[in-house]
Amino acid sequence: CSAIDACKSSNGGCSAKAECRRTTPGNRACVCSAGYTGDGIVCIEINPCLVNSGGCDRNAECTQTGPNQAVCNCLKGYSGDGKICTYISLCSQNNGGCSEFAICNDTELTERTCTCKPNYIGDGFKCRGNIFQELLRNSNTSKFYYHLEALSIRDITGPGPFTLFVPHTDVLKSDPRVTDWTAKGVMAQVLRYHMVGCANLLYKDLTAITNVTSLHGDLIHISYSQDSLVLNNKAEIILSDAVGTNGVIHVINQILVP
């Protein structure tokens, strides 16, 4: 007589995910394979994510990848290996995309607010200071700023409001009269002729008036035709409405002469 192998046929009636082990003649034991649980007849795949989130951080997602196998991935707004996830502050990198003159505040995951600092105005992504500061920050108007600095003209640093008609940087660099005015000591008068006090005049406001009085004391004549604003029948406004905390800047294509 020979012993009956209970595992010889159909894996001994054990699950396909189990190992059939001969015990005594004609008998066997069914043992679930690694990664599975059950009585051997029925073996179910173990999902480690169901117990303690698979050992993942509470700010991570556990994803089953196979029998008793899983990976941990940090949720959006967090970084790490999944076992340990750290909150990512949007404001910690590049000020959260806010203006350099703004305060970045983390609010919710992947959310933040940008608020302009005191003495600046804007939406937080673009913040503007007073018009004296803004002259320097814009290459179209920076030459005008340097002329003011050289002559220690500080009129437009006050509370205002002011309206500036600023000759484009290229114009101030190329007009030979600038050197002559500087030598004769009249450049300050020319610069002040481009400034208007006690008024914050946007482009649309200028279309409704015919003249304004400059800080120099002389009138600036304003005309509007063919969708263009022209000062003293010569200088056209080519860029407009650069608003600061204490006024507005318009760029013109010629120098105004009092």
Coordinates of C-alpha atoms in Angstrom, one line a residue:
C1 CA 0.0 0.0 0.0
S2 CA 1.1 3.5 -0.7
A3 CA 0.1 6.7 1.2
I4 CA -2.5 8.9 -0.4
D5 CA -1.2 12.4 -1.4
A6 CA -4.1 14.7 -0.5
C7 CA -2.4 17.6 -2.3
K8 CA -1.9 15.8 -5.6
S9 CA -5.2 16.8 -7.2
S10 CA -6.6 20.3 -7.5
N11 CA -4.1 21.6 -4.9
G12 CA -5.8 19.5 -2.4
G13 CA -8.9 21.7 -2.5
C14 CA -6.9 24.6 -1.1
S15 CA -7.2 28.1 -2.5
A16 CA -5.2 29.0 -5.6
K17 CA -3.5 31.5 -3.3
A18 CA -2.6 28.9 -0.7
E19 CA 0.0 26.2 -0.3
C20 CA -1.2 22.6 0.2
R21 CA 0.9 20.8 2.8
R22 CA 0.7 17.0 3.4
T23 CA 0.4 16.1 7.0
T24 CA -0.5 12.5 7.6
P25 CA -1.4 10.0 4.9
G26 CA -4.6 11.2 3.2
N27 CA -4.6 14.5 5.0
R28 CA -3.3 17.9 4.3
A29 CA -3.3 21.5 5.6
C30 CA -4.0 24.6 3.5
V31 CA -1.8 27.7 4.4
C32 CA -2.5 31.0 2.6
S33 CA 0.5 32.4 0.7
A34 CA 2.4 35.5 1.9
G35 CA 0.2 38.6 1.5
Y36 CA -3.0 36.7 1.9
T37 CA -5.2 35.8 4.9
G38 CA -7.8 33.2 5.5
D39 CA -8.4 29.5 6.3
G40 CA -6.5 28.3 3.3
I41 CA -9.6 27.2 1.5
V42 CA -10.5 30.8 1.0
C43 CA -7.6 33.3 0.9
I44 CA -8.1 37.1 0.7
E45 CA -5.5 39.6 -0.4
I46 CA -4.3 41.6 2.6
N47 CA -4.8 45.4 2.1
P48 CA -2.3 47.1 4.5
C49 CA -4.0 50.4 4.0
L50 CA -7.0 49.2 6.1
V51 CA -4.9 49.1 9.2
N52 CA -3.5 52.3 10.6
S53 CA -3.5 53.7 7.1
G54 CA -0.6 51.4 6.1
G55 CA 1.7 53.4 8.4
C56 CA 1.4 56.5 6.3
D57 CA 1.4 60.0 7.7
R58 CA -2.1 61.4 8.4
N59 CA -1.4 63.9 5.6
A60 CA -0.6 61.2 3.1
E61 CA -2.6 58.8 0.9
C62 CA -2.1 55.0 1.2
T63 CA -2.4 53.1 -2.1
Q64 CA -2.3 49.3 -2.2
T65 CA 0.1 48.1 -4.9
G66 CA -0.1 44.3 -4.3
P67 CA -0.8 41.6 -1.6
N68 CA 0.1 43.3 1.7
Q69 CA 2.0 46.0 -0.2
A70 CA 1.3 49.7 -0.4
V71 CA 2.9 53.0 -1.0
C72 CA 2.4 56.3 0.9
N73 CA 2.1 59.6 -1.1
C74 CA 2.0 63.0 0.6
L75 CA -1.2 64.9 -0.1
K76 CA -1.1 68.1 -2.2
G77 CA 0.4 70.9 -0.1
Y78 CA 2.8 68.6 1.8
S79 CA 6.2 67.1 1.0
G80 CA 8.0 64.1 2.3
D81 CA 8.3 60.3 1.9
G82 CA 4.7 59.5 2.7
K83 CA 5.6 58.2 6.1
I84 CA 6.4 61.7 7.3
C85 CA 4.8 64.6 5.5
T86 CA 5.6 68.3 6.1
Y87 CA 3.3 71.2 5.2
I88 CA 4.6 73.3 2.3
S89 CA 4.3 77.0 3.0
L90 CA 3.5 78.8 -0.3
C91 CA 4.9 82.0 1.3
S92 CA 8.3 80.4 2.0
Q93 CA 9.2 80.4 -1.7
N94 CA 9.5 83.6 -3.7
N95 CA 7.1 85.3 -1.2
G96 CA 4.3 83.1 -2.6
G97 CA 4.3 84.9 -5.9
C98 CA 3.2 88.1 -4.2
S99 CA 4.8 91.5 -4.9
E100 CA 8.1 92.2 -3.1
F101 CA 6.2 95.0 -1.4
A102 CA 3.4 92.7 -0.2
I103 CA 2.9 90.4 2.8
C104 CA 2.1 86.8 2.0
N105 CA -0.1 84.9 4.4
D106 CA -0.8 81.1 4.2
T107 CA -4.5 80.5 4.6
E108 CA -5.5 77.0 3.5
L109 CA -3.7 74.2 1.8
T110 CA -2.4 75.5 -1.5
E111 CA -4.0 78.9 -0.8
R112 CA -2.5 82.2 0.3
T113 CA -3.3 85.9 0.3
C114 CA -1.2 88.8 -0.8
T115 CA -1.6 92.1 0.8
C116 CA 0.3 95.3 0.0
K117 CA 2.5 96.6 2.8
P118 CA 1.6 99.9 4.5
N119 CA 2.3 102.9 2.2
Y120 CA 1.7 100.8 -0.9
I121 CA -1.4 100.2 -3.0
G122 CA -2.4 97.4 -5.3
D123 CA -3.8 93.9 -5.4
G124 CA -0.9 92.3 -3.6
F125 CA 0.6 90.8 -6.7
K126 CA 1.5 94.3 -7.9
C127 CA 2.1 96.9 -5.3
R128 CA 3.0 100.6 -5.9
G129 CA 4.5 103.2 -3.6
N130 CA 4.4 106.9 -4.0
I131 CA 5.0 108.3 -7.5
F132 CA 8.5 109.4 -6.6
Q133 CA 9.4 105.7 -6.0
E134 CA 7.5 104.6 -9.0
L135 CA 9.5 106.9 -11.3
L136 CA 12.6 104.9 -10.5
R137 CA 11.0 101.5 -10.8
N138 CA 10.0 102.1 -14.4
S139 CA 12.6 102.4 -17.1
N140 CA 10.4 104.7 -19.1
T141 CA 10.5 107.3 -16.3
S142 CA 13.7 106.6 -14.4
K143 CA 15.7 109.4 -16.1
F144 CA 13.2 111.9 -14.8
Y145 CA 13.8 110.5 -11.3
Y146 CA 17.5 110.9 -11.6
H147 CA 17.1 114.6 -12.6
L148 CA 15.0 115.2 -9.6
E149 CA 17.5 113.4 -7.4
A150 CA 20.4 115.4 -8.8
L151 CA 18.6 118.7 -8.0
S152 CA 17.2 117.4 -4.6
I153 CA 13.7 118.1 -5.7
R154 CA 11.3 116.4 -3.2
D155 CA 8.0 118.1 -4.0
I156 CA 6.3 114.8 -5.1
T157 CA 7.3 112.8 -2.0
G158 CA 4.6 114.5 0.0
P159 CA 1.0 113.3 0.5
G160 CA -0.2 115.0 -2.7
P161 CA -2.1 114.2 -4.7
F162 CA 0.0 115.0 -7.7
T163 CA -0.2 114.5 -11.5
L164 CA 3.0 114.1 -13.4
F165 CA 3.6 114.5 -17.1
V166 CA 7.0 112.7 -17.5
P167 CA 9.1 112.9 -20.7
H168 CA 10.1 109.4 -21.8
T169 CA 13.6 108.4 -20.7
D170 CA 14.8 108.3 -24.3
V171 CA 13.6 111.9 -24.9
L172 CA 15.4 113.2 -21.8
K173 CA 18.6 111.4 -22.9
S174 CA 18.5 112.6 -26.5
D175 CA 17.3 116.2 -26.2
P176 CA 20.4 118.5 -26.3
R177 CA 18.6 121.3 -24.5
V178 CA 18.7 119.3 -21.2
T179 CA 22.5 119.8 -20.9
D180 CA 22.0 123.5 -21.7
W181 CA 19.3 123.9 -19.1
T182 CA 21.3 122.2 -16.5
A183 CA 24.3 124.4 -17.2
K184 CA 22.2 127.5 -16.9
G185 CA 20.6 126.3 -13.7
V186 CA 17.0 126.3 -15.0
M187 CA 16.5 122.5 -15.1
A188 CA 14.5 122.6 -11.8
Q189 CA 12.0 125.0 -13.3
V190 CA 11.6 122.8 -16.4
L191 CA 11.0 119.7 -14.2
R192 CA 8.5 121.4 -12.0
Y193 CA 6.6 122.5 -15.1
H194 CA 5.8 118.8 -15.6
M195 CA 4.2 118.5 -12.1
V196 CA 0.6 119.4 -11.1
G197 CA -0.3 119.7 -7.4
C198 CA -3.5 119.0 -5.5
A199 CA -4.9 116.9 -8.3
N200 CA -5.0 113.2 -9.2
L201 CA -5.9 113.4 -12.8
L202 CA -6.4 110.2 -14.7
Y203 CA -6.5 110.1 -18.5
K204 CA -10.3 110.3 -18.6
D205 CA -10.2 113.3 -16.3
L206 CA -7.7 115.1 -18.6
T207 CA -10.1 114.7 -21.6
A208 CA -12.6 116.9 -19.8
I209 CA -10.4 119.9 -19.0
T210 CA -8.4 122.4 -21.1
N211 CA -5.6 123.4 -18.8
V212 CA -3.9 122.8 -15.5
T213 CA -1.5 124.8 -13.4
S214 CA 2.0 123.3 -12.9
L215 CA 4.1 123.6 -9.7
H216 CA 6.2 126.0 -11.7
G217 CA 3.2 128.3 -11.8
D218 CA 2.6 128.3 -15.6
L219 CA -0.4 126.8 -17.3
I220 CA -0.3 123.5 -19.3
H221 CA -2.7 123.6 -22.2
I222 CA -4.6 120.3 -22.8
S223 CA -6.3 119.3 -26.1
Y224 CA -8.0 116.1 -27.0
S225 CA -8.4 115.0 -30.6
Q226 CA -8.2 111.8 -32.7
D227 CA -8.2 109.7 -29.5
S228 CA -5.0 111.4 -28.3
L229 CA -4.2 113.8 -25.5
V230 CA -1.8 116.5 -26.4
L231 CA -0.1 119.0 -24.1
N232 CA 0.8 122.5 -25.3
N233 CA -0.1 121.3 -28.8
K234 CA 3.1 119.3 -29.0
A235 CA 3.6 116.6 -26.4
E236 CA 1.4 113.6 -26.7
I237 CA 0.6 111.3 -23.8
I238 CA 1.9 107.9 -24.8
L239 CA 1.5 105.9 -21.6
S240 CA -1.0 106.8 -18.9
D241 CA -2.5 106.1 -15.5
A242 CA 0.5 104.7 -13.6
V243 CA -1.2 105.2 -10.2
G244 CA 0.8 105.6 -7.0
T245 CA -0.2 106.2 -3.4
N246 CA 0.0 110.0 -3.8
G247 CA -0.8 110.6 -7.5
V248 CA -0.6 109.5 -11.0
I249 CA 2.1 109.4 -13.8
H250 CA 1.6 110.0 -17.5
V251 CA 4.4 109.5 -20.0
I252 CA 4.8 112.1 -22.8
N253 CA 6.9 112.0 -26.0
Q254 CA 8.3 115.5 -25.7
I255 CA 9.7 117.9 -23.0
L256 CA 7.3 120.7 -21.9
V257 CA 9.0 124.1 -21.9
P258 CA 7.6 126.8 -19.6

